[in-house]
mmCIF file of C-alpha atoms in Angstrom:
data_model
loop_
_atom_site.group_PDB
_atom_site.id
_atom_site.type_symbol
_atom_site.label_atom_id
_atom_site.label_comp_id
_atom_site.label_asym_id
_atom_site.label_seq_id
_atom_site.Cartn_x
_atom_site.Cartn_y
_atom_site.Cartn_z
ATOM 1 C CA MET Z 1 -4.278 -3.948 -1.998
ATOM 2 C CA ARG Z 2 -6.812 -5.790 0.143
ATOM 3 C CA GLU Z 3 -9.608 -3.785 1.661
ATOM 4 C CA PHE Z 4 -10.864 -3.936 5.217
ATOM 5 C CA SER Z 5 -14.021 -2.787 6.946
ATOM 6 C CA GLU Z 6 -14.064 -0.339 9.861
ATOM 7 C CA SER Z 7 -15.314 -3.016 12.230
ATOM 8 C CA TYR Z 8 -12.505 -5.433 11.139
ATOM 9 C CA LEU Z 9 -9.747 -2.856 11.715
ATOM 10 C CA SER Z 10 -11.198 -1.757 15.081
ATOM 11 C CA ARG Z 11 -11.504 -5.357 16.176
ATOM 12 C CA THR Z 12 -8.054 -6.513 15.139
ATOM 13 C CA ARG Z 13 -6.185 -3.352 16.247
ATOM 14 C CA GLU Z 14 -8.122 -2.573 19.355
ATOM 15 C CA GLY Z 15 -5.887 -2.496 22.460
ATOM 16 C CA MET Z 16 -2.692 -3.103 20.389
ATOM 17 C CA TRP Z 17 -0.634 -0.808 22.576
ATOM 18 C CA ALA Z 18 -2.705 -0.997 25.732
ATOM 19 C CA ASP Z 19 -0.249 -3.229 27.650
ATOM 20 C CA SER Z 20 3.090 -1.663 26.583
ATOM 21 C CA ARG Z 21 4.459 0.935 24.171
ATOM 22 C CA ALA Z 22 8.037 0.035 24.706
ATOM 23 C CA ALA Z 23 8.492 -1.380 21.195
ATOM 24 C CA LEU Z 24 7.726 2.246 19.851
ATOM 25 C CA GLU Z 25 10.737 3.757 21.712
ATOM 26 C CA PRO Z 26 13.015 3.593 18.632
ATOM 27 C CA LEU Z 27 10.694 5.912 16.811
ATOM 28 C CA ALA Z 28 11.748 8.654 19.233
ATOM 29 C CA LEU Z 29 8.223 10.126 19.071
ATOM 30 C CA ASP Z 30 8.933 12.967 21.481
ATOM 31 C CA ALA Z 31 11.747 14.220 19.099
ATOM 32 C CA HIS Z 32 9.659 14.594 16.027
ATOM 33 C CA ASP Z 33 7.483 17.585 15.012
ATOM 34 C CA ARG Z 34 5.472 16.186 12.062
ATOM 35 C CA ILE Z 35 4.422 12.483 11.899
ATOM 36 C CA LEU Z 36 2.568 10.804 9.058
ATOM 37 C CA ASP Z 37 0.616 7.581 9.755
ATOM 38 C CA VAL Z 38 0.185 5.903 6.287
ATOM 39 C CA GLY Z 39 -2.655 3.500 5.903
ATOM 40 C CA CYS Z 40 -4.071 4.799 9.211
ATOM 41 C CA GLY Z 41 -7.414 2.993 8.805
ATOM 42 C CA THR Z 42 -9.663 4.057 11.709
ATOM 43 C CA GLY Z 43 -6.726 5.721 13.431
ATOM 44 C CA GLU Z 44 -5.837 3.401 16.223
ATOM 45 C CA LEU Z 45 -2.066 3.865 15.846
ATOM 46 C CA SER Z 46 -2.601 7.579 15.046
ATOM 47 C CA ARG Z 47 -4.082 8.054 18.482
ATOM 48 C CA VAL Z 48 -1.196 6.388 20.153
ATOM 49 C CA LEU Z 49 1.361 8.492 18.128
ATOM 50 C CA ALA Z 50 -0.589 11.651 19.160
ATOM 51 C CA ALA Z 51 -0.595 10.616 22.791
ATOM 52 C CA GLU Z 52 3.109 9.891 22.852
ATOM 53 C CA SER Z 53 4.271 12.987 20.830
ATOM 54 C CA SER Z 54 3.882 16.694 21.232
ATOM 55 C CA GLY Z 55 4.222 17.130 17.455
ATOM 56 C CA GLU Z 56 1.502 17.090 14.828
ATOM 57 C CA VAL Z 57 0.238 13.696 13.700
ATOM 58 C CA ILE Z 58 -1.625 13.267 10.395
ATOM 59 C CA GLY Z 59 -3.412 10.206 9.202
ATOM 60 C CA CYS Z 60 -3.553 9.166 5.608
ATOM 61 C CA ASP Z 61 -5.566 6.468 3.958
ATOM 62 C CA ALA Z 62 -7.252 5.786 0.642
ATOM 63 C CA ASP Z 63 -10.523 4.558 2.196
ATOM 64 C CA PRO Z 64 -12.830 7.590 2.830
ATOM 65 C CA ASP Z 65 -14.960 5.637 5.388
ATOM 66 C CA LEU Z 66 -12.044 4.518 7.463
ATOM 67 C CA LEU Z 67 -10.467 8.000 7.183
ATOM 68 C CA ALA Z 68 -13.575 9.649 8.528
ATOM 69 C CA ALA Z 69 -13.284 7.553 11.614
ATOM 70 C CA ALA Z 70 -9.690 8.463 12.070
ATOM 71 C CA GLY Z 71 -10.553 12.100 11.563
ATOM 72 C CA GLU Z 72 -12.385 12.140 14.876
ATOM 73 C CA HIS Z 73 -8.934 11.931 16.563
ATOM 74 C CA VAL Z 74 -6.221 13.548 14.241
ATOM 75 C CA PRO Z 75 -6.000 15.651 11.176
ATOM 76 C CA ILE Z 76 -6.436 13.462 8.038
ATOM 77 C CA VAL Z 77 -5.533 13.568 4.355
ATOM 78 C CA ALA Z 78 -6.777 11.170 1.673
ATOM 79 C CA GLY Z 79 -4.023 9.499 -0.232
ATOM 80 C CA ASP Z 80 -2.456 6.346 -1.755
ATOM 81 C CA ALA Z 81 0.523 4.791 -0.014
ATOM 82 C CA LEU Z 82 2.305 4.497 -3.351
ATOM 83 C CA GLN Z 83 1.664 8.146 -4.365
ATOM 84 C CA LEU Z 84 1.410 10.169 -1.193
ATOM 85 C CA PRO Z 85 -0.109 13.699 -1.732
ATOM 86 C CA PHE Z 86 2.785 15.475 -0.076
ATOM 87 C CA PRO Z 87 5.924 17.251 -1.290
ATOM 88 C CA ASP Z 88 9.379 15.876 -0.643
ATOM 89 C CA ASP Z 89 10.657 16.218 2.999
ATOM 90 C CA THR Z 90 7.228 17.128 4.466
ATOM 91 C CA PHE Z 91 7.578 15.047 7.704
ATOM 92 C CA ASP Z 92 10.329 13.955 9.950
ATOM 93 C CA LEU Z 93 8.823 10.541 10.770
ATOM 94 C CA VAL Z 94 6.563 8.375 8.509
ATOM 95 C CA VAL Z 95 5.159 5.253 9.965
ATOM 96 C CA CYS Z 96 2.643 2.495 9.020
ATOM 97 C CA GLN Z 97 1.105 -0.481 10.895
ATOM 98 C CA ALA Z 98 0.094 -3.666 9.202
ATOM 99 C CA LEU Z 99 0.187 -2.022 5.779
ATOM 100 C CA LEU Z 100 3.196 -3.490 4.002
ATOM 101 C CA ILE Z 101 1.849 -7.017 4.420
ATOM 102 C CA ASN Z 102 -1.076 -6.054 2.212
ATOM 103 C CA LEU Z 103 0.945 -4.527 -0.673
ATOM 104 C CA PRO Z 104 2.517 -6.470 -3.523
ATOM 105 C CA ASP Z 105 5.601 -4.304 -3.581
ATOM 106 C CA PRO Z 106 6.415 -3.207 0.046
ATOM 107 C CA ALA Z 107 9.739 -1.607 -1.037
ATOM 108 C CA ALA Z 108 7.942 0.707 -3.335
ATOM 109 C CA ALA Z 109 5.821 2.010 -0.531
ATOM 110 C CA VAL Z 110 8.863 2.423 1.725
ATOM 111 C CA SER Z 111 10.574 4.391 -0.947
ATOM 112 C CA GLU Z 112 7.561 6.721 -1.116
ATOM 113 C CA PHE Z 113 7.655 7.022 2.705
ATOM 114 C CA ALA Z 114 11.289 8.039 2.542
ATOM 115 C CA ARG Z 115 10.651 10.634 -0.153
ATOM 116 C CA VAL Z 116 8.347 12.544 2.160
ATOM 117 C CA SER Z 117 10.411 12.031 5.269
ATOM 118 C CA THR Z 118 13.505 14.121 6.348
ATOM 119 C CA ASP Z 119 14.579 11.559 8.927
ATOM 120 C CA LEU Z 120 12.965 8.345 10.033
ATOM 121 C CA VAL Z 121 10.680 5.750 8.406
ATOM 122 C CA ALA Z 122 9.067 3.030 10.580
ATOM 123 C CA ALA Z 123 6.855 0.050 9.987
ATOM 124 C CA VAL Z 124 4.896 -2.080 12.521
ATOM 125 C CA GLU Z 125 4.321 -5.434 10.704
ATOM 126 C CA PRO Z 126 3.122 -8.852 11.937
ATOM 127 C CA ASP Z 127 4.498 -12.191 11.161
ATOM 128 C CA ASN Z 128 1.106 -13.984 10.587
ATOM 129 C CA ALA Z 129 2.841 -17.326 10.080
ATOM 130 C CA ALA Z 130 4.098 -17.303 13.634
ATOM 131 C CA VAL Z 131 0.698 -16.694 15.504
ATOM 132 C CA GLU Z 132 0.325 -18.898 18.607
ATOM 133 C CA ILE Z 133 -3.018 -20.076 19.893
ATOM 134 C CA ASP Z 134 -3.690 -21.639 23.363
ATOM 135 C CA SER Z 135 -7.246 -22.744 23.696
ATOM 136 C CA SER Z 136 -9.338 -24.804 26.118
ATOM 137 C CA VAL Z 137 -10.812 -26.345 22.988
ATOM 138 C CA ASP Z 138 -8.227 -28.972 21.926
ATOM 139 C CA ALA Z 139 -8.874 -28.868 18.230
ATOM 140 C CA GLU Z 140 -8.830 -25.012 17.896
ATOM 141 C CA GLY Z 141 -5.050 -24.336 17.728
ATOM 142 C CA ARG Z 142 -4.542 -27.237 15.312
ATOM 143 C CA LEU Z 143 -7.391 -26.199 13.011
ATOM 144 C CA GLU Z 144 -6.305 -22.565 13.055
ATOM 145 C CA ARG Z 145 -2.808 -23.592 12.073
ATOM 146 C CA ARG Z 146 -4.202 -25.594 9.197
ATOM 147 C CA ALA Z 147 -6.380 -22.730 8.016
ATOM 148 C CA ARG Z 148 -3.600 -20.183 8.418
ATOM 149 C CA ARG Z 149 -1.299 -22.177 6.326
ATOM 150 C CA ALA Z 150 -3.848 -22.599 3.472
ATOM 151 C CA TYR Z 151 -4.508 -18.833 3.648
ATOM 152 C CA LEU Z 152 -0.812 -17.957 3.545
ATOM 153 C CA ASP Z 153 -0.339 -20.229 0.517
ATOM 154 C CA GLY Z 154 -3.183 -18.461 -1.337
ATOM 155 C CA VAL Z 155 -2.688 -14.754 -0.449
ATOM 156 C CA PRO Z 156 -0.851 -12.814 -3.104
ATOM 157 C CA THR Z 157 1.104 -10.605 -0.551
ATOM 158 C CA ASP Z 158 3.613 -11.495 2.130
ATOM 159 C CA VAL Z 159 1.319 -11.409 5.174
ATOM 160 C CA ALA Z 160 4.210 -12.982 7.200
ATOM 161 C CA LEU Z 161 6.582 -10.114 6.441
ATOM 162 C CA GLY Z 162 7.288 -9.310 10.084
ATOM 163 C CA ALA Z 163 11.000 -9.160 10.851
ATOM 164 C CA ASP Z 164 11.816 -9.336 7.193
ATOM 165 C CA ALA Z 165 10.508 -5.832 6.585
ATOM 166 C CA ARG Z 166 14.179 -4.705 6.810
ATOM 167 C CA GLU Z 167 14.627 -6.119 3.303
ATOM 168 C CA ALA Z 168 12.095 -3.623 1.956
ATOM 169 C CA PHE Z 169 13.827 -0.779 3.779
ATOM 170 C CA GLU Z 170 17.231 -1.635 2.443
ATOM 171 C CA ALA Z 171 15.808 -1.950 -1.034
ATOM 172 C CA ALA Z 172 14.447 1.549 -0.584
ATOM 173 C CA GLY Z 173 17.825 2.784 0.333
ATOM 174 C CA LEU Z 174 17.256 3.306 4.128
ATOM 175 C CA GLU Z 175 19.676 2.398 6.876
ATOM 176 C CA VAL Z 176 17.981 0.153 9.256
ATOM 177 C CA SER Z 177 18.753 1.165 12.812
ATOM 178 C CA GLU Z 178 16.633 -1.299 14.724
ATOM 179 C CA THR Z 179 14.100 -4.009 14.590
ATOM 180 C CA ARG Z 180 12.087 -4.595 17.777
ATOM 181 C CA ARG Z 181 9.578 -7.317 18.433
ATOM 182 C CA TYR Z 182 6.291 -6.814 20.233
ATOM 183 C CA ASP Z 183 3.811 -9.654 20.903
ATOM 184 C CA HIS Z 184 0.174 -8.484 20.778
ATOM 185 C CA VAL Z 185 -1.778 -10.839 23.062
ATOM 186 C CA ARG Z 186 -5.549 -11.137 22.973
ATOM 187 C CA THR Z 187 -7.279 -13.145 25.671
ATOM 188 C CA ILE Z 188 -10.847 -14.381 25.783
ATOM 189 C CA GLU Z 189 -12.149 -15.596 29.189
ATOM 190 C CA PRO Z 190 -15.297 -15.279 31.254
ATOM 191 C CA PRO Z 191 -17.313 -13.005 31.301
ATOM 192 C CA TYR Z 192 -17.454 -13.121 27.535
ATOM 193 C CA GLY Z 193 -17.991 -9.846 25.593
ATOM 194 C CA GLU Z 194 -20.084 -9.422 22.473
ATOM 195 C CA PRO Z 195 -17.023 -9.599 20.093
ATOM 196 C CA ALA Z 196 -16.117 -12.981 21.604
ATOM 197 C CA LEU Z 197 -19.634 -14.246 21.194
ATOM 198 C CA VAL Z 198 -19.780 -13.093 17.600
ATOM 199 C CA ALA Z 199 -16.468 -14.822 16.850
ATOM 200 C CA ALA Z 200 -17.789 -18.089 18.339
ATOM 201 C CA ARG Z 201 -20.970 -17.985 16.298
ATOM 202 C CA ARG Z 202 -18.912 -17.278 13.109
ATOM 203 C CA LYS Z 203 -16.815 -20.377 13.851
ATOM 204 C CA ALA Z 204 -19.929 -22.523 14.580
ATOM 205 C CA THR Z 205 -21.406 -21.525 11.101
ATOM 206 C CA GLY Z 206 -18.147 -21.602 9.326
ATOM 207 C CA ALA Z 207 -18.677 -17.871 8.244
ATOM 208 C CA GLY Z 208 -15.252 -16.783 9.076
ATOM 209 C CA LEU Z 209 -13.644 -19.510 6.988
ATOM 210 C CA ALA Z 210 -16.086 -18.860 4.168
ATOM 211 C CA ASP Z 211 -14.721 -15.292 3.972
ATOM 212 C CA ASP Z 212 -11.355 -16.611 3.113
ATOM 213 C CA ARG Z 213 -12.469 -19.450 0.832
ATOM 214 C CA GLU Z 214 -11.443 -17.833 -2.416
ATOM 215 C CA THR Z 215 -7.992 -16.950 -1.090
ATOM 216 C CA MET Z 216 -7.446 -20.379 0.409
ATOM 217 C CA LEU Z 217 -8.413 -22.161 -2.830
ATOM 218 C CA SER Z 218 -5.932 -19.986 -4.786
ATOM 219 C CA GLY Z 219 -3.153 -22.080 -3.202
ATOM 220 C CA PRO Z 220 -2.686 -25.947 -3.259
ATOM 221 C CA LEU Z 221 -5.745 -26.527 -1.068
ATOM 222 C CA THR Z 222 -8.385 -28.530 -2.937
ATOM 223 C CA GLU Z 223 -12.179 -27.933 -2.678
ATOM 224 C CA ALA Z 224 -12.504 -31.375 -0.939
ATOM 225 C CA GLU Z 225 -9.877 -30.406 1.553
ATOM 226 C CA TYR Z 226 -11.518 -27.043 2.185
ATOM 227 C CA ASP Z 227 -14.912 -28.752 2.775
ATOM 228 C CA ASP Z 228 -13.247 -31.141 5.140
ATOM 229 C CA LEU Z 229 -11.634 -28.276 6.961
ATOM 230 C CA ARG Z 230 -14.804 -26.232 7.166
ATOM 231 C CA GLY Z 231 -16.718 -29.238 8.651
ATOM 232 C CA SER Z 232 -14.052 -29.717 11.359
ATOM 233 C CA TRP Z 233 -14.044 -25.843 11.846
ATOM 234 C CA ARG Z 234 -17.831 -25.776 12.375
ATOM 235 C CA GLU Z 235 -17.641 -28.675 14.926
ATOM 236 C CA MET Z 236 -14.859 -26.839 16.699
ATOM 237 C CA GLY Z 237 -17.017 -23.712 16.875
ATOM 238 C CA ARG Z 238 -19.919 -25.656 18.425
ATOM 239 C CA THR Z 239 -17.487 -26.957 21.145
ATOM 240 C CA VAL Z 240 -16.431 -23.322 21.720
ATOM 241 C CA ILE Z 241 -19.985 -22.255 22.286
ATOM 242 C CA GLU Z 242 -20.648 -25.262 24.610
ATOM 243 C CA GLN Z 243 -17.726 -24.271 26.646
ATOM 244 C CA MET Z 244 -18.922 -20.682 26.767
ATOM 245 C CA GLU Z 245 -22.319 -21.655 27.981
ATOM 246 C CA ALA Z 246 -20.536 -23.535 30.801
ATOM 247 C CA GLY Z 247 -18.173 -20.637 31.504
ATOM 248 C CA GLU Z 248 -15.206 -22.827 30.714
ATOM 249 C CA TYR Z 249 -13.961 -21.378 27.438
ATOM 250 C CA ARG Z 250 -10.496 -19.663 27.357
ATOM 251 C CA ARG Z 251 -8.328 -18.675 24.529
ATOM 252 C CA THR Z 252 -5.091 -16.693 24.220
ATOM 253 C CA GLU Z 253 -3.717 -15.544 20.786
ATOM 254 C CA ALA Z 254 -0.279 -13.971 20.457
ATOM 255 C CA VAL Z 255 0.659 -12.259 17.169
ATOM 256 C CA PRO Z 256 4.298 -11.222 16.863
ATOM 257 C CA PHE Z 257 4.833 -7.749 15.439
ATOM 258 C CA PHE Z 258 8.031 -6.259 14.413
ATOM 259 C CA VAL Z 259 8.823 -2.561 14.611
ATOM 260 C CA THR Z 260 11.426 -1.787 12.003
ATOM 261 C CA VAL Z 261 13.012 1.640 11.853
ATOM 262 C CA GLY Z 262 15.098 3.034 9.092
ATOM 263 C CA ARG Z 263 16.901 6.358 8.549
ATOM 264 C CA ARG Z 264 17.413 8.341 5.492
ATOM 265 C CA PRO Z 265 21.205 8.315 4.678
#
């Protein structure tokens, strides 16, 4: 399983449910007494679950540093998603967010979730192949699609799982009751905050692309093609900075998430 830093998780999940929580309605949060958030990371989803439910919410993650951050908001337990440290039928709802896309065998994890649940299992998973970018820098959307395709071709797990999570649920013997789409939209516009400025600098230096170099080269992308992409990427980043200095840069990113809910038969 890939590992993520606290800053990465906070940045990518921040504000995930700020606009609407309607996609979580199938979880029937107010009807559950014990809820487990598997792979909780820094606890962004755990906080939402706790706010929407009168029941007890427990966060579980294998990373002690991430878990410590989550522990500031909900009770926590260290554990592996494939070997949860709980007896059978401990919870009545087990949920994860952006976890299955990082696992080589999502169905095995869902089976483990079902083992410790008496009722529902839910997964909130993105389709990273369907991300849409609208940017005032003409080249940004095109280059991000090119980079994303190279990354998807090289990553060893299905990071575009999205709506197809139902296949893992059915393989685990769960009856899928609903799959609901939720588009997480992130916007950058003046005045620019520090995260947006950092992201622009990473584009201009090529640092963000360099982080994914090994994964991208694991697919059909050649080193020459990667170098060409990185050169174009850095040029695009410099244009982003120029537009920011003029107060003209705007970017909207829409990531489709799918909330899949299954019930134990």
